[in-house]
JSON list of C-alpha atoms in Angstrom, two decimals:
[
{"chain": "A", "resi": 880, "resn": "UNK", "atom": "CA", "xyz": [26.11, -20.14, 4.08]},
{"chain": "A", "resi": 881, "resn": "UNK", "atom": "CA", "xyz": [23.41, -18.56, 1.87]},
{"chain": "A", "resi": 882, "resn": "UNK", "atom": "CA", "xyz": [20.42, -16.52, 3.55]},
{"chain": "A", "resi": 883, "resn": "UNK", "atom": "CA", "xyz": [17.71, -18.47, 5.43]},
{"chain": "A", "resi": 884, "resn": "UNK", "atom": "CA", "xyz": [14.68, -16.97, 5.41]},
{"chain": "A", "resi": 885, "resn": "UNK", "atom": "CA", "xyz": [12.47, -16.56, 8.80]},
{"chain": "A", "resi": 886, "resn": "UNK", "atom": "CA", "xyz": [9.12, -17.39, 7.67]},
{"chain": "A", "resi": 887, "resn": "UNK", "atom": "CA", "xyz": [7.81, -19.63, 4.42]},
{"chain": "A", "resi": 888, "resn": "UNK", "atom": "CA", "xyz": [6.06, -18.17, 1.57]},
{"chain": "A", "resi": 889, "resn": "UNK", "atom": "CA", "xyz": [3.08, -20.41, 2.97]},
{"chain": "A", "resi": 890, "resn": "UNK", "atom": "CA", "xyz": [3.14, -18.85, 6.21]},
{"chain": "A", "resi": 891, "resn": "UNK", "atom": "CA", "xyz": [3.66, -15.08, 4.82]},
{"chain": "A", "resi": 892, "resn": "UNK", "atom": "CA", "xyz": [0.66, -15.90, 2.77]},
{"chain": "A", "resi": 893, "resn": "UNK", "atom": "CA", "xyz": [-1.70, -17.58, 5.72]},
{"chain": "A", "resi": 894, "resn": "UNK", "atom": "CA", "xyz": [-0.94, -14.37, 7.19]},
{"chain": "A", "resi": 895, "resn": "UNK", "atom": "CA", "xyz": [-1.90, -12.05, 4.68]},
{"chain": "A", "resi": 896, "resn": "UNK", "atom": "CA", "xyz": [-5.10, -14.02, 4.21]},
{"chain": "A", "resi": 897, "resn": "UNK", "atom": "CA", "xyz": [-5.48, -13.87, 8.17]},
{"chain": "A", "resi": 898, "resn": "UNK", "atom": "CA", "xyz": [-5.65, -9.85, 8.03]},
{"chain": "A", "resi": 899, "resn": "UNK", "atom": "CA", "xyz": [-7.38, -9.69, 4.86]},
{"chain": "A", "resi": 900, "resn": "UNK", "atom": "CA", "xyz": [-10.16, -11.73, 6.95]},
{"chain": "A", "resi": 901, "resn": "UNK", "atom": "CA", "xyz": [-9.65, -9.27, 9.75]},
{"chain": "A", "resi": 902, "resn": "UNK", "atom": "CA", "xyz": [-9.85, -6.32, 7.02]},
{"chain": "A", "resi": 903, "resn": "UNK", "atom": "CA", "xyz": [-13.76, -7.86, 6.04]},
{"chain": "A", "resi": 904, "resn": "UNK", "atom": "CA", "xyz": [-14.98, -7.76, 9.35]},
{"chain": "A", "resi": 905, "resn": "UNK", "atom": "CA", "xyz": [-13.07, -4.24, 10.58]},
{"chain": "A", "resi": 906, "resn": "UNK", "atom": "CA", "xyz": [-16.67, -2.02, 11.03]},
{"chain": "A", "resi": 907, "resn": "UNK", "atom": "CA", "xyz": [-16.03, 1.22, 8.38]},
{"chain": "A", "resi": 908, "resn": "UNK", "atom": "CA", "xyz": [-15.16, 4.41, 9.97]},
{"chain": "A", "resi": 909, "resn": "UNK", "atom": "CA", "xyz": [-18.23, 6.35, 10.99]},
{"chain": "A", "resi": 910, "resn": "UNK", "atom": "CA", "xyz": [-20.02, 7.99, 8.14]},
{"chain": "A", "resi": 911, "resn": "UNK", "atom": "CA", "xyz": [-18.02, 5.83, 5.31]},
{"chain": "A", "resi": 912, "resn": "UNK", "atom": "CA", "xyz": [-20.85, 4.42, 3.24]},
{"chain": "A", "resi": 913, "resn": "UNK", "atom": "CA", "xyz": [-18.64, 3.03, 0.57]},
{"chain": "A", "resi": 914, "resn": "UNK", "atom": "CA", "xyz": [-18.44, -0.49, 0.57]},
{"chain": "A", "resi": 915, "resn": "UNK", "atom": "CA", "xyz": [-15.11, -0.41, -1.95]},
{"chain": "A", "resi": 916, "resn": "UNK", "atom": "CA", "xyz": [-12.31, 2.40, -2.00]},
{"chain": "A", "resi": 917, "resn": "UNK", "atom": "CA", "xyz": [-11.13, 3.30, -4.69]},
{"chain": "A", "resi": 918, "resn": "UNK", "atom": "CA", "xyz": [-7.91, 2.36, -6.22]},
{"chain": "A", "resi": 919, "resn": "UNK", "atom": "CA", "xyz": [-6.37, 5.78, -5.39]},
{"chain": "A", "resi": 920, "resn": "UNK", "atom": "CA", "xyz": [-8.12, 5.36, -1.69]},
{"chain": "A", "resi": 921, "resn": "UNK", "atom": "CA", "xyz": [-6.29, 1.59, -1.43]},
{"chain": "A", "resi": 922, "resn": "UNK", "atom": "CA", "xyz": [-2.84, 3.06, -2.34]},
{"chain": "A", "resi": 923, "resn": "UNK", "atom": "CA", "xyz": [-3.55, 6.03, 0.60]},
{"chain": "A", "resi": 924, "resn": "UNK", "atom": "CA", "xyz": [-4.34, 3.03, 2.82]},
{"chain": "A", "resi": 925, "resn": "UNK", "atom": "CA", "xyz": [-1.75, 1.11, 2.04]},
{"chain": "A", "resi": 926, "resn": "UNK", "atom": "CA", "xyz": [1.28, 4.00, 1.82]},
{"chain": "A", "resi": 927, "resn": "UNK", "atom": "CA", "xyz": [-0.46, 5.29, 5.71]},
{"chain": "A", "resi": 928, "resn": "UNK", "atom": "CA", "xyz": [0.51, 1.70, 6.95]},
{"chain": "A", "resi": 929, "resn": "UNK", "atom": "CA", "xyz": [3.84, 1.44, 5.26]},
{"chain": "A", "resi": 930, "resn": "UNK", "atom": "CA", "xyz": [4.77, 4.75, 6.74]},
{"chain": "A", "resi": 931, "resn": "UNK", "atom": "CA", "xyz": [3.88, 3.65, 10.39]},
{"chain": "A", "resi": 932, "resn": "UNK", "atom": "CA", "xyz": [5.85, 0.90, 9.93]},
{"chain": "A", "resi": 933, "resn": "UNK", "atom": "CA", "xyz": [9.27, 3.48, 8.68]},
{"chain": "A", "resi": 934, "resn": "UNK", "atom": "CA", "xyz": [7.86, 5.17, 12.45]},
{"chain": "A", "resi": 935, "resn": "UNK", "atom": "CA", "xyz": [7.98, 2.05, 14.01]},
{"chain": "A", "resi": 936, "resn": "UNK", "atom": "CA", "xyz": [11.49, 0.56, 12.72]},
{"chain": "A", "resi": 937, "resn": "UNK", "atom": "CA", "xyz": [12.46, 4.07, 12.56]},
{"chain": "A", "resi": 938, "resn": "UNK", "atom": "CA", "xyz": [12.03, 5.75, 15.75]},
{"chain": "A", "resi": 939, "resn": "UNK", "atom": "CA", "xyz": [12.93, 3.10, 18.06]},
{"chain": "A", "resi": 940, "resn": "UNK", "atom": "CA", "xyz": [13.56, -0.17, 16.27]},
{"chain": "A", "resi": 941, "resn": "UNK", "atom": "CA", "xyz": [10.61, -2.19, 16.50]},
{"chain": "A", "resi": 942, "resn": "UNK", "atom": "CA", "xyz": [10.68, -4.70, 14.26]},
{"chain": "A", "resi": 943, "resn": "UNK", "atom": "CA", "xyz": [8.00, -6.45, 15.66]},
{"chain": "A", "resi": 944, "resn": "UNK", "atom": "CA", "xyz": [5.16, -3.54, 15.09]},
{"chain": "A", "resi": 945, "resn": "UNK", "atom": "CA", "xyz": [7.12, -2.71, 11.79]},
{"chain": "A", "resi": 946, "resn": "UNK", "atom": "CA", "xyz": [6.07, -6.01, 9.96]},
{"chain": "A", "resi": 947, "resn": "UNK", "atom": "CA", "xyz": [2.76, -5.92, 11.80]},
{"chain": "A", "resi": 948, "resn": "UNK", "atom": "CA", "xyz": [2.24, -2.21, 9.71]},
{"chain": "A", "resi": 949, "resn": "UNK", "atom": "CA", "xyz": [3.58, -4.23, 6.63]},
{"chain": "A", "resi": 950, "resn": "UNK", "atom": "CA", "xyz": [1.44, -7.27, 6.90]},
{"chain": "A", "resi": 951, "resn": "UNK", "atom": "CA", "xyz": [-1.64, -4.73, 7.02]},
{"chain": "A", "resi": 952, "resn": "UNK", "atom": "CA", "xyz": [0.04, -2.95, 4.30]},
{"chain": "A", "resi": 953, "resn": "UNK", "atom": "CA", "xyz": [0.28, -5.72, 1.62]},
{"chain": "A", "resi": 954, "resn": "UNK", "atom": "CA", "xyz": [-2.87, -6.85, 2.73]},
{"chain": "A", "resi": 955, "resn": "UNK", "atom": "CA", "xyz": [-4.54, -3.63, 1.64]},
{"chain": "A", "resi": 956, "resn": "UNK", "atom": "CA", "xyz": [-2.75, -4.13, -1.71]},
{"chain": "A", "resi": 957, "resn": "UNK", "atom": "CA", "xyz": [-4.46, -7.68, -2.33]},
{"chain": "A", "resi": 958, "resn": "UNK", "atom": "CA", "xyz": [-7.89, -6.04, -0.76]},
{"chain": "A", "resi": 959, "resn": "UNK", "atom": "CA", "xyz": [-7.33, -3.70, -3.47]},
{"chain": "A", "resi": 960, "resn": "UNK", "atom": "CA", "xyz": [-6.63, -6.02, -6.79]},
{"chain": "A", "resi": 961, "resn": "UNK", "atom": "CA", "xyz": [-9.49, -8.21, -5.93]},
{"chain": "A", "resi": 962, "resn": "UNK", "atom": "CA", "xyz": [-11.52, -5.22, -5.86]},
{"chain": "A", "resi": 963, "resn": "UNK", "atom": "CA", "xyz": [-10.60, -3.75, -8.87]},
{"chain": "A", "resi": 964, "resn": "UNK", "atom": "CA", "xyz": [-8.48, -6.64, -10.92]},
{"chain": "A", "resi": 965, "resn": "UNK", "atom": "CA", "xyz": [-5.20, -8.31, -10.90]},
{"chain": "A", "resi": 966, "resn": "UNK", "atom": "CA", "xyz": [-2.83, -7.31, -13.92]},
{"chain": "A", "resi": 967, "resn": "UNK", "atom": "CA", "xyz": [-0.71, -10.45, -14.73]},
{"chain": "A", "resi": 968, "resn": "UNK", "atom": "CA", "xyz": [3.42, -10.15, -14.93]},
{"chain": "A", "resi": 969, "resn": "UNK", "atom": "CA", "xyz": [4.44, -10.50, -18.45]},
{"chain": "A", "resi": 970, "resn": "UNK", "atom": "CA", "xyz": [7.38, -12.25, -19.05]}
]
């Protein structure tokens, strides 16, 4: 019996899409007047969210708020290559 995963790449994608969405609409902190971070201000973002979800799975073993911090997380990684461009895989 091999490993069966919980959710489909579809559905991990609709997701990330969902809070990317969400990300748009968020207001900007109070007196943040730039529209785009940049790419050193997206990896802060994203490493702030990864590390609350090490607290959450961490500290008491939330899984659930763990991969709610990690959906925000990758989502602020996409946020940030379609701000400032995608670099293709070479193979």
């Amino acid at each position: 019996m091999g490993f069966e995963p919980k959710s489909t790449r579809k559905a991990v994608f609709e997701a990330i899409e969902g809070e990317r969405r969400y990300q748009d609409l968020k207001p900007r902190k109070k007196g943040t007047d730039v529209a785009v971070l940049p790419v050193a201000g997206e990896i802060i973002a994203m490493q702030q969210a990864v590390y609350r979800a090490m607290l959450a799975y961490g500290s008491d073993g939330d899984e659930c708020r763990a991969l709610d911090a990690m959906r925000e997380a990758v989502a602020f990684g996409v946020r940030c290559l379609e701000n400032h461009g995608v670099i293709e895989r070479v193979w």
